[in-house]
mmCIF file of C-alpha atoms in Angstrom:
data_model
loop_
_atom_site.group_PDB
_atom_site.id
_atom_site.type_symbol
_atom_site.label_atom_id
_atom_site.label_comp_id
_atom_site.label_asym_id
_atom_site.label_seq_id
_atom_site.Cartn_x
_atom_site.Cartn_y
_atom_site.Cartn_z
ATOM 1 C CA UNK A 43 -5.234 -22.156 -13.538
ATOM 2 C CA UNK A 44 -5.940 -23.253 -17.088
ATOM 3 C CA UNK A 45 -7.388 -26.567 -17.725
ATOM 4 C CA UNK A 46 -6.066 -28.189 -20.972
ATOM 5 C CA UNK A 47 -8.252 -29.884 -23.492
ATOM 6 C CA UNK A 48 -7.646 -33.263 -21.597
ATOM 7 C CA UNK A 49 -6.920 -32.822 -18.062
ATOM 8 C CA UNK A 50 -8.645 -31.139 -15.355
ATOM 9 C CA UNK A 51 -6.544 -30.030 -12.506
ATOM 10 C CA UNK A 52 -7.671 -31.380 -9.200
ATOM 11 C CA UNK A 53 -8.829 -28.568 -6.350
ATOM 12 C CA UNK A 54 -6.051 -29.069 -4.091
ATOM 13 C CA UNK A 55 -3.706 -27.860 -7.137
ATOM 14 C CA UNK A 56 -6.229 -25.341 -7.462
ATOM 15 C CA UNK A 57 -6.672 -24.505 -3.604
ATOM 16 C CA UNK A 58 -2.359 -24.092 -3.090
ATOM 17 C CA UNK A 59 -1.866 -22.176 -6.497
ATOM 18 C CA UNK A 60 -4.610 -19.280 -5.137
ATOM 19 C CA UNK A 61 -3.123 -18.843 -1.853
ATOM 20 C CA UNK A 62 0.288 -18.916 -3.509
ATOM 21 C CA UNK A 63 -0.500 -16.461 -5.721
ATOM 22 C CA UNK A 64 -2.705 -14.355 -3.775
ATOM 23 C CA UNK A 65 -0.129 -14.150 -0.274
ATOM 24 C CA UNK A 66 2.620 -13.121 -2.877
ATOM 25 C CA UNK A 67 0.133 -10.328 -3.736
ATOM 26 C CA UNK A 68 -0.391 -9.366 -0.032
ATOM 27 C CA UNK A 69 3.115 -9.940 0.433
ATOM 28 C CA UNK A 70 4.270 -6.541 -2.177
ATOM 29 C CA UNK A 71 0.629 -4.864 -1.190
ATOM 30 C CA UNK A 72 -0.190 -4.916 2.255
ATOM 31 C CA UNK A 73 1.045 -1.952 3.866
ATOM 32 C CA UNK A 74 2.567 -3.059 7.214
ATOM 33 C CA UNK A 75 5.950 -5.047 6.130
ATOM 34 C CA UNK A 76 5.317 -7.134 9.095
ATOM 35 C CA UNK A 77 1.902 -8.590 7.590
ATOM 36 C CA UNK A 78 3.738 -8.666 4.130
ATOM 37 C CA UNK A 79 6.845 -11.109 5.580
ATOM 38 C CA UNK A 80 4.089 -13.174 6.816
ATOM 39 C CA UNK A 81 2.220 -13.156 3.779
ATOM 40 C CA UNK A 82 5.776 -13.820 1.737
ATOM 41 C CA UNK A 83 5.880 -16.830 4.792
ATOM 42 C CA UNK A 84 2.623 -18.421 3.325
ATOM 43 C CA UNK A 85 3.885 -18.132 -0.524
ATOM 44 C CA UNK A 86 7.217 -19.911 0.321
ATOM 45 C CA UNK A 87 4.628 -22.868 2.314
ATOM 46 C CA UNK A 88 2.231 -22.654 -0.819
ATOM 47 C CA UNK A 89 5.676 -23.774 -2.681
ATOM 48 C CA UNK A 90 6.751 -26.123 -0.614
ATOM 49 C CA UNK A 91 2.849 -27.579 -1.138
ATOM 50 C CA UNK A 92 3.827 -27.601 -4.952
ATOM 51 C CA UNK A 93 6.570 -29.613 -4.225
ATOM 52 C CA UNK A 94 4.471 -31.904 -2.207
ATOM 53 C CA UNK A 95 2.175 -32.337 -4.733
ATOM 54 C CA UNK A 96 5.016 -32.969 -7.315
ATOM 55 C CA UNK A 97 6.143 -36.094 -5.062
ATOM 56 C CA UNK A 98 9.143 -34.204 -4.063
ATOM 57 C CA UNK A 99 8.960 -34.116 -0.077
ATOM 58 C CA UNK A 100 12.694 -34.252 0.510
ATOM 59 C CA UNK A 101 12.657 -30.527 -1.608
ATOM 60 C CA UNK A 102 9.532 -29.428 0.243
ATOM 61 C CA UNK A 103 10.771 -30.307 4.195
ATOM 62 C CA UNK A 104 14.265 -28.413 2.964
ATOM 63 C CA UNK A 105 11.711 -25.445 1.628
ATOM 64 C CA UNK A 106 10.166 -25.573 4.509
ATOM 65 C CA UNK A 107 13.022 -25.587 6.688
ATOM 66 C CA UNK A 108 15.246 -23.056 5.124
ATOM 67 C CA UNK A 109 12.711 -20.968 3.593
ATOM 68 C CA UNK A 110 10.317 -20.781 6.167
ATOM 69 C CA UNK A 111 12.344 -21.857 9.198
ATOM 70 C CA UNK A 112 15.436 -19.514 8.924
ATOM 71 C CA UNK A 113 14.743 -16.558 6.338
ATOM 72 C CA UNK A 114 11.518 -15.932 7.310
ATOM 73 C CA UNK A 115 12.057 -14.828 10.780
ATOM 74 C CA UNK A 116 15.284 -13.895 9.829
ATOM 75 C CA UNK A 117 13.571 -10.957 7.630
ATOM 76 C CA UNK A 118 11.019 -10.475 10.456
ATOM 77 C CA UNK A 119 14.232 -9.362 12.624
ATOM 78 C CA UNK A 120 15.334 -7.123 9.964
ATOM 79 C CA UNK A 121 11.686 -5.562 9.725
ATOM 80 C CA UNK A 122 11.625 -4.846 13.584
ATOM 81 C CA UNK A 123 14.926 -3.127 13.833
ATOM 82 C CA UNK A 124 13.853 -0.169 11.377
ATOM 83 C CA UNK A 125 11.476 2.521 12.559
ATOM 84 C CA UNK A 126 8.115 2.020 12.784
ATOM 85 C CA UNK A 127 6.995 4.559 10.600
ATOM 86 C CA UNK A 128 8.990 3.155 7.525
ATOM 87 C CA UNK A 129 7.098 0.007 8.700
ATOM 88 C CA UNK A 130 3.977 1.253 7.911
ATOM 89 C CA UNK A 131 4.473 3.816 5.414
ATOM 90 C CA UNK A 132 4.251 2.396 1.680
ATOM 91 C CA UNK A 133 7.021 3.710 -0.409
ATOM 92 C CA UNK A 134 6.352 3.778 -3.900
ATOM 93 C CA UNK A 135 6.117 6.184 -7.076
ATOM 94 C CA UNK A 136 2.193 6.650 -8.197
ATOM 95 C CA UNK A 137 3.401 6.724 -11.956
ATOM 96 C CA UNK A 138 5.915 3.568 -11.739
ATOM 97 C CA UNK A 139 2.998 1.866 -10.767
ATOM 98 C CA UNK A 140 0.553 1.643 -13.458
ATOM 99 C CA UNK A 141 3.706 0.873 -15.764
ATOM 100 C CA UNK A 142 4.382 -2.079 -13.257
ATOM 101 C CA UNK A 143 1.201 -2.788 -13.331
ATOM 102 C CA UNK A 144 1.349 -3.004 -17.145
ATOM 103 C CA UNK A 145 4.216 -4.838 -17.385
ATOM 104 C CA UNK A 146 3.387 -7.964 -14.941
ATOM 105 C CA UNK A 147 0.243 -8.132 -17.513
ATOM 106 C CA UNK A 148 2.446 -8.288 -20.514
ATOM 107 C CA UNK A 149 4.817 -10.655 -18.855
ATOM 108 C CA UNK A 150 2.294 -12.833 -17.819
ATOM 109 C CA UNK A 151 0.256 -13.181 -20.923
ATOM 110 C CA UNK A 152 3.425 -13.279 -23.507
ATOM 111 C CA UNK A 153 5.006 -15.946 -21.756
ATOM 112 C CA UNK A 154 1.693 -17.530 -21.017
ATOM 113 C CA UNK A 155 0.811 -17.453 -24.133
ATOM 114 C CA UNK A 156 4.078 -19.252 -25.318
ATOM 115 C CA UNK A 157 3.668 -21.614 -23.472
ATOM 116 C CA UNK A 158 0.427 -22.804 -24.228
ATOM 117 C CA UNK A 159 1.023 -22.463 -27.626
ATOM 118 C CA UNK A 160 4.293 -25.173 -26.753
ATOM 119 C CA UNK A 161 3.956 -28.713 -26.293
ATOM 120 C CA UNK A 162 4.165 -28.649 -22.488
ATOM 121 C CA UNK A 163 0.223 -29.061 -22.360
ATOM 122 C CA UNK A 164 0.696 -32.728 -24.175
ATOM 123 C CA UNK A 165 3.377 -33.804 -20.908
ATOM 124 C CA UNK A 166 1.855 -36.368 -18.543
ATOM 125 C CA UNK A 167 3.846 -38.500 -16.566
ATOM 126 C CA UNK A 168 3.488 -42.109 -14.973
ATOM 127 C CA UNK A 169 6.665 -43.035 -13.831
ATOM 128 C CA UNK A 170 7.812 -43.808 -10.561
ATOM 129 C CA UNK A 171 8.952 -40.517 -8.555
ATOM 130 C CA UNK A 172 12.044 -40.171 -7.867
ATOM 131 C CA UNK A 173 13.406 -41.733 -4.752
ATOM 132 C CA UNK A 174 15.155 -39.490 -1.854
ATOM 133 C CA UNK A 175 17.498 -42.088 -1.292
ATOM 134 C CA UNK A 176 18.921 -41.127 -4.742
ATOM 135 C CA UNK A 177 18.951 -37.569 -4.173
ATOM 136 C CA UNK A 178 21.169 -38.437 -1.002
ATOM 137 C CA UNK A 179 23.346 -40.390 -2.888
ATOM 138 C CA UNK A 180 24.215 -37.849 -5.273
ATOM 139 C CA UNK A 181 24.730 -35.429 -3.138
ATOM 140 C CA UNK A 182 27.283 -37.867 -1.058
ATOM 141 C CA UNK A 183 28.971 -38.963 -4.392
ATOM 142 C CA UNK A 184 28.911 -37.199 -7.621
ATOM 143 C CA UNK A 185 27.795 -33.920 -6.605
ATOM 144 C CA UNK A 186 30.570 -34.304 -3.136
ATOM 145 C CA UNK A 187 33.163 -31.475 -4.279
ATOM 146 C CA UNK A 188 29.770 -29.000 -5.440
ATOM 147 C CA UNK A 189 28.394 -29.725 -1.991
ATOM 148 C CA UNK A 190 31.500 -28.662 -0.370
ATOM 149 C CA UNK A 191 31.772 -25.331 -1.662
ATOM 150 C CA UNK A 192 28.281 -24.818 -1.025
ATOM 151 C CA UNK A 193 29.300 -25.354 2.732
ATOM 152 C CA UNK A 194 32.499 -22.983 2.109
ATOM 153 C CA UNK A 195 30.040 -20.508 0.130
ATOM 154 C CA UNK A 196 27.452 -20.418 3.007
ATOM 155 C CA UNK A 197 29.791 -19.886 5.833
ATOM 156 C CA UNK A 198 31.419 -17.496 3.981
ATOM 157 C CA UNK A 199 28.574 -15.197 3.202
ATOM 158 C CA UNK A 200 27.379 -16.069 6.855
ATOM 159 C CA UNK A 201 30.211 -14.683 7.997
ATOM 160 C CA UNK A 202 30.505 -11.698 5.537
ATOM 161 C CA UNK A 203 26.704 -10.857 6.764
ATOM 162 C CA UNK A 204 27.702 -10.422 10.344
ATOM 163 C CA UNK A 205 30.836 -8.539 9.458
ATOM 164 C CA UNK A 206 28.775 -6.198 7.470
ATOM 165 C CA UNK A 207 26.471 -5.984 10.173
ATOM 166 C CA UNK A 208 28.953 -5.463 12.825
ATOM 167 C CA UNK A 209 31.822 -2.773 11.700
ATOM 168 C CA UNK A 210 29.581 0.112 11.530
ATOM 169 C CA UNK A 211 28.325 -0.366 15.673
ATOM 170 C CA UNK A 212 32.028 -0.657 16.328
ATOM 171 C CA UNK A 213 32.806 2.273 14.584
ATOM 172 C CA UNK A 214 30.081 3.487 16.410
ATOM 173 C CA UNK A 215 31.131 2.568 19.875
ATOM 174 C CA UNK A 216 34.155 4.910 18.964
ATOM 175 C CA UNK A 217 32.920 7.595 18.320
ATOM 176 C CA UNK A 218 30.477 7.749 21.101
ATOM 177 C CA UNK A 219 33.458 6.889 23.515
ATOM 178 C CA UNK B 772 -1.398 -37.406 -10.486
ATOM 179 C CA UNK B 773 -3.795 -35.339 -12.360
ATOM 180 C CA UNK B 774 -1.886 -32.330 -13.212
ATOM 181 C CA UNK B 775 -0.171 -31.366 -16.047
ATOM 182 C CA UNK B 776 3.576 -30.090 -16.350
ATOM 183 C CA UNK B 777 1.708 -26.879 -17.708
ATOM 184 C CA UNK B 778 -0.040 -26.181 -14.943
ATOM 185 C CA UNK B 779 2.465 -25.718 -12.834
ATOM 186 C CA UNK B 780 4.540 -23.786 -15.354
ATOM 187 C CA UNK B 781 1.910 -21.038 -15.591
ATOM 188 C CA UNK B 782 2.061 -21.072 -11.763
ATOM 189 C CA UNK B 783 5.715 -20.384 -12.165
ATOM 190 C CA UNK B 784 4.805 -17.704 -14.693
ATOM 191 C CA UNK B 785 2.447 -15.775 -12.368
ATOM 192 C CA UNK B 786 4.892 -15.794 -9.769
ATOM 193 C CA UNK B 787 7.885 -14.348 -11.948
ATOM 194 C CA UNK B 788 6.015 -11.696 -13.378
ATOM 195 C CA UNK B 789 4.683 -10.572 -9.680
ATOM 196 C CA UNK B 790 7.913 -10.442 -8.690
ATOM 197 C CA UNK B 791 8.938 -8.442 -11.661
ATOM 198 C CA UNK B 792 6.366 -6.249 -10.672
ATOM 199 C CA UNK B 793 7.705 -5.624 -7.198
ATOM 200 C CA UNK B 794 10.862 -5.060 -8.221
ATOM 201 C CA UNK B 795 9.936 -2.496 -10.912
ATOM 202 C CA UNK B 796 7.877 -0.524 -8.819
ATOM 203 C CA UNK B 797 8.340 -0.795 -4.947
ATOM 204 C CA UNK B 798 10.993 1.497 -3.360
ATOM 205 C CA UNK B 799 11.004 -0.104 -0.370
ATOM 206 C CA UNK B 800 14.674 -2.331 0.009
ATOM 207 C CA UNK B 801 13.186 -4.924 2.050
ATOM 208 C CA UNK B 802 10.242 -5.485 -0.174
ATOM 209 C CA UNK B 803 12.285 -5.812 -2.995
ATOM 210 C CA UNK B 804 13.976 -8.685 -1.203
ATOM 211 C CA UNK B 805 10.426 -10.258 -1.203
ATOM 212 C CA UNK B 806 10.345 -9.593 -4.859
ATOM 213 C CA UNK B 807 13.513 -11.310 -5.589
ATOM 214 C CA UNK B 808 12.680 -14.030 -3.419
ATOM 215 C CA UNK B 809 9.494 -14.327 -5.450
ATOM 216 C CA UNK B 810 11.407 -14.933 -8.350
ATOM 217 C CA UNK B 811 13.641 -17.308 -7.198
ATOM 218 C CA UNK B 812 11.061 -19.549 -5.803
ATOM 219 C CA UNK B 813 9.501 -19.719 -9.210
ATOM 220 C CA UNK B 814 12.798 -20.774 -10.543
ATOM 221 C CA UNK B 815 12.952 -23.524 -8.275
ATOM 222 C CA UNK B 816 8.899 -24.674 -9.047
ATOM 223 C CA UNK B 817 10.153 -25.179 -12.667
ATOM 224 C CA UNK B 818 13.030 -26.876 -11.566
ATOM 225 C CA UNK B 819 11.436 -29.236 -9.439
ATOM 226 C CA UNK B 820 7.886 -29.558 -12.151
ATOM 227 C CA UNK B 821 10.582 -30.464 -15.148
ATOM 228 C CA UNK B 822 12.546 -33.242 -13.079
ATOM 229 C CA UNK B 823 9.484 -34.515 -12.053
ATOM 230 C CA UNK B 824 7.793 -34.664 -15.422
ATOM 231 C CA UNK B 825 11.108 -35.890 -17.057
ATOM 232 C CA UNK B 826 11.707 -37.594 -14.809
ATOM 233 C CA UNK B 827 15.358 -36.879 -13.756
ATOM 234 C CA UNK B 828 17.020 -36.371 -10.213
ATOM 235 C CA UNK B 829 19.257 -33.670 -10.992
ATOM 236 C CA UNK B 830 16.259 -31.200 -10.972
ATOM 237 C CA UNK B 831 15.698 -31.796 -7.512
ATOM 238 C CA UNK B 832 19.292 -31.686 -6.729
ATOM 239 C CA UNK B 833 19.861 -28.252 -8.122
ATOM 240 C CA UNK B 834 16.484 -27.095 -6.713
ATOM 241 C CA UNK B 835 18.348 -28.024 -3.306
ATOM 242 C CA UNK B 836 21.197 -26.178 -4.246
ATOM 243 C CA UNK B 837 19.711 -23.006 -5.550
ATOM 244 C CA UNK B 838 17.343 -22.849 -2.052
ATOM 245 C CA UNK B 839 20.414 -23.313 -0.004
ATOM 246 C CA UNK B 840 22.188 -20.088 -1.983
ATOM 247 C CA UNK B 841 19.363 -18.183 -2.203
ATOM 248 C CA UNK B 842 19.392 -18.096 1.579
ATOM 249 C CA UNK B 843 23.205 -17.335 1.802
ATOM 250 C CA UNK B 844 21.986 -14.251 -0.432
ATOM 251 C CA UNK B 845 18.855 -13.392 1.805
ATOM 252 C CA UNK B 846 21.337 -12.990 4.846
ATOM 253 C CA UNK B 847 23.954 -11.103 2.913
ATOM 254 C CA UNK B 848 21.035 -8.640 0.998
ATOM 255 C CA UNK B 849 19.421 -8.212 4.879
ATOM 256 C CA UNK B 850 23.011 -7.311 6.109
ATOM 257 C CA UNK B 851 23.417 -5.156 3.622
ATOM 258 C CA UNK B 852 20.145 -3.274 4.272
ATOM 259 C CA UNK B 853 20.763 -3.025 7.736
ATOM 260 C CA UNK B 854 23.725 -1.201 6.702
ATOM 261 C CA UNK B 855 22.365 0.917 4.491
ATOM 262 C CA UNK B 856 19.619 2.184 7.206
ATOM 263 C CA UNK B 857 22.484 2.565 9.705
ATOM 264 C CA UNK B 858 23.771 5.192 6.965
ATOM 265 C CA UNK B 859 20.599 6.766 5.511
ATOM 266 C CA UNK B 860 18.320 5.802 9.084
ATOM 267 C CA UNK B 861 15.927 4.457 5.937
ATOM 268 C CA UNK B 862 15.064 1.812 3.248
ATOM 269 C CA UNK B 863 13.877 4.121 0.528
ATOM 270 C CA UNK B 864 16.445 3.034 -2.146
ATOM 271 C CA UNK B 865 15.859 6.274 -3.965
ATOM 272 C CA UNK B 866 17.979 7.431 -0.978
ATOM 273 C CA UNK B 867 20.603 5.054 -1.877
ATOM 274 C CA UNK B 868 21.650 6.757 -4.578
ATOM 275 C CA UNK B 869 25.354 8.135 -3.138
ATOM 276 C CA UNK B 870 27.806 5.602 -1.748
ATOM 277 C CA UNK B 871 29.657 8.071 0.109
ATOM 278 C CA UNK B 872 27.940 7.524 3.330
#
């Protein structure tokens, strides 16, 4: 990525942002969806690695864990139960994408260009990183109530999912009986 | 550490606009999950790059809270999917277009 005027960034920065960047390309281009949740698998990891690298390994094993763990294979599920041929078939319009195309350019160099025209590129740290045990703490005191209806919202949409993925088979059943 | 906040920024940038570009484009429902997920995750890398360069906590924190919601919405948006193939036996959203079913 770019090197400012007085830092270089080291090649393991350099080695996680490339397969980041390039799986998340796989991941939309690849034609078989299975490859491309497996390719989306090794973007989420290639985040969690930024978050490693940020001193952050309480955020990275929860990554890892949720992202990886659970929603990964949770979308691999989702890819096997549709037919095969919408598996492997890409579905997109020619025109839309050469306007997409075109438009992840302009995003990426307007907002690149902002901010390397800000004063991010003067930001160095050297302060101690910030201890889990404090994250923890948080989360058991101030942040208590907001953790709690994370629980209730998580259940709830856990639940919602499987209703929404159950009515239609029973409906189903019914009609077949 | 020898990286710079800005670094990681443009990371987050590259990301964003990928996933912009999936979402503009593909017709596919379950790769524009990808996309959003894409997006998300870039969200978070900023969070996570500006508490550590700060240096704060709460970054982190609401990093952990926005990956624990973004996989309450993976699960309902996969449901939902599933759904809609039961109807339209596919994932072309340009078949989505009715909601009578």
């Amino acid at each position: 990525m770019a090197n400012g005027a007085q830092h270089m960034v080291d090649s393991i920065f350099l080695a996680v942002s490339v397969l980041t960047i390039g799986s998340a390309i796989a991941a939309l281009e690849i034609r078989s969806l299975i490859y491309g949740s497996i390719a989306l698998m090794i973007t989420l990891s290639g985040i969690a690695g930024f978050f490693l690298l940020l001193d952050a390994p309480f955020v990275a094993m929860f990554q890892l864990s949720v992202y990886v763990g659970s929603i990964a294979v949770l979308i691999l599920f989702t890819v096997m139960l549709v037919r095969r041929e919408l598996i492997f078939n890409k579905i997109e319009d020619s025109r839309r994408r050469y306007a997409g195309i075109g438009l992840m350019i302009i995003i990426m160099l307007g907002i690149g260009t902002i901010i390397i025209g800000s004063g991010l590129k003067t930001m160095e740290t050297n302060t101690q990183t910030i201890d889990y045990r404090k994250i923890g703490e948080d989360f058991l005191t101030y942040y208590s109530p907001a953790l709690i209806v994370m629980a209730l919202i998580l259940s709830s949409s856990v639940i919602g999912a499987l209703a929404l993925a159950k009515r239609e088979d029973v409906t189903n059943e019914q009609r077949t009986d | 550490m020898s990286n710079g906040l800005i670094d990681f920024v443009l990371v987050s940038v590259a990301l964003l606009a990928i996933g912009i570009y999936g979402l503009s484009v593909k017709r596919n429902a379950i790769r524009m999950l990808f996309a959003i997920e894409m997006i998300v995750n870039s969200a978070n890398l900023n969070l996570v790059a500006f508490a550590r360069f700060i240096p704060n906590s709460q970054g982190q924190t609401l990093a952990l809270f926005s990956i624990a919601i973004a996989a309450a919405e993976v699960a309902v948006g996969l449901a939902l999917i599933i759904v809609a193939y039961r109807m339209y036996r596919n994932i072309d959203i340009a078949d989505f277009r009715s909601l009578k079913g």
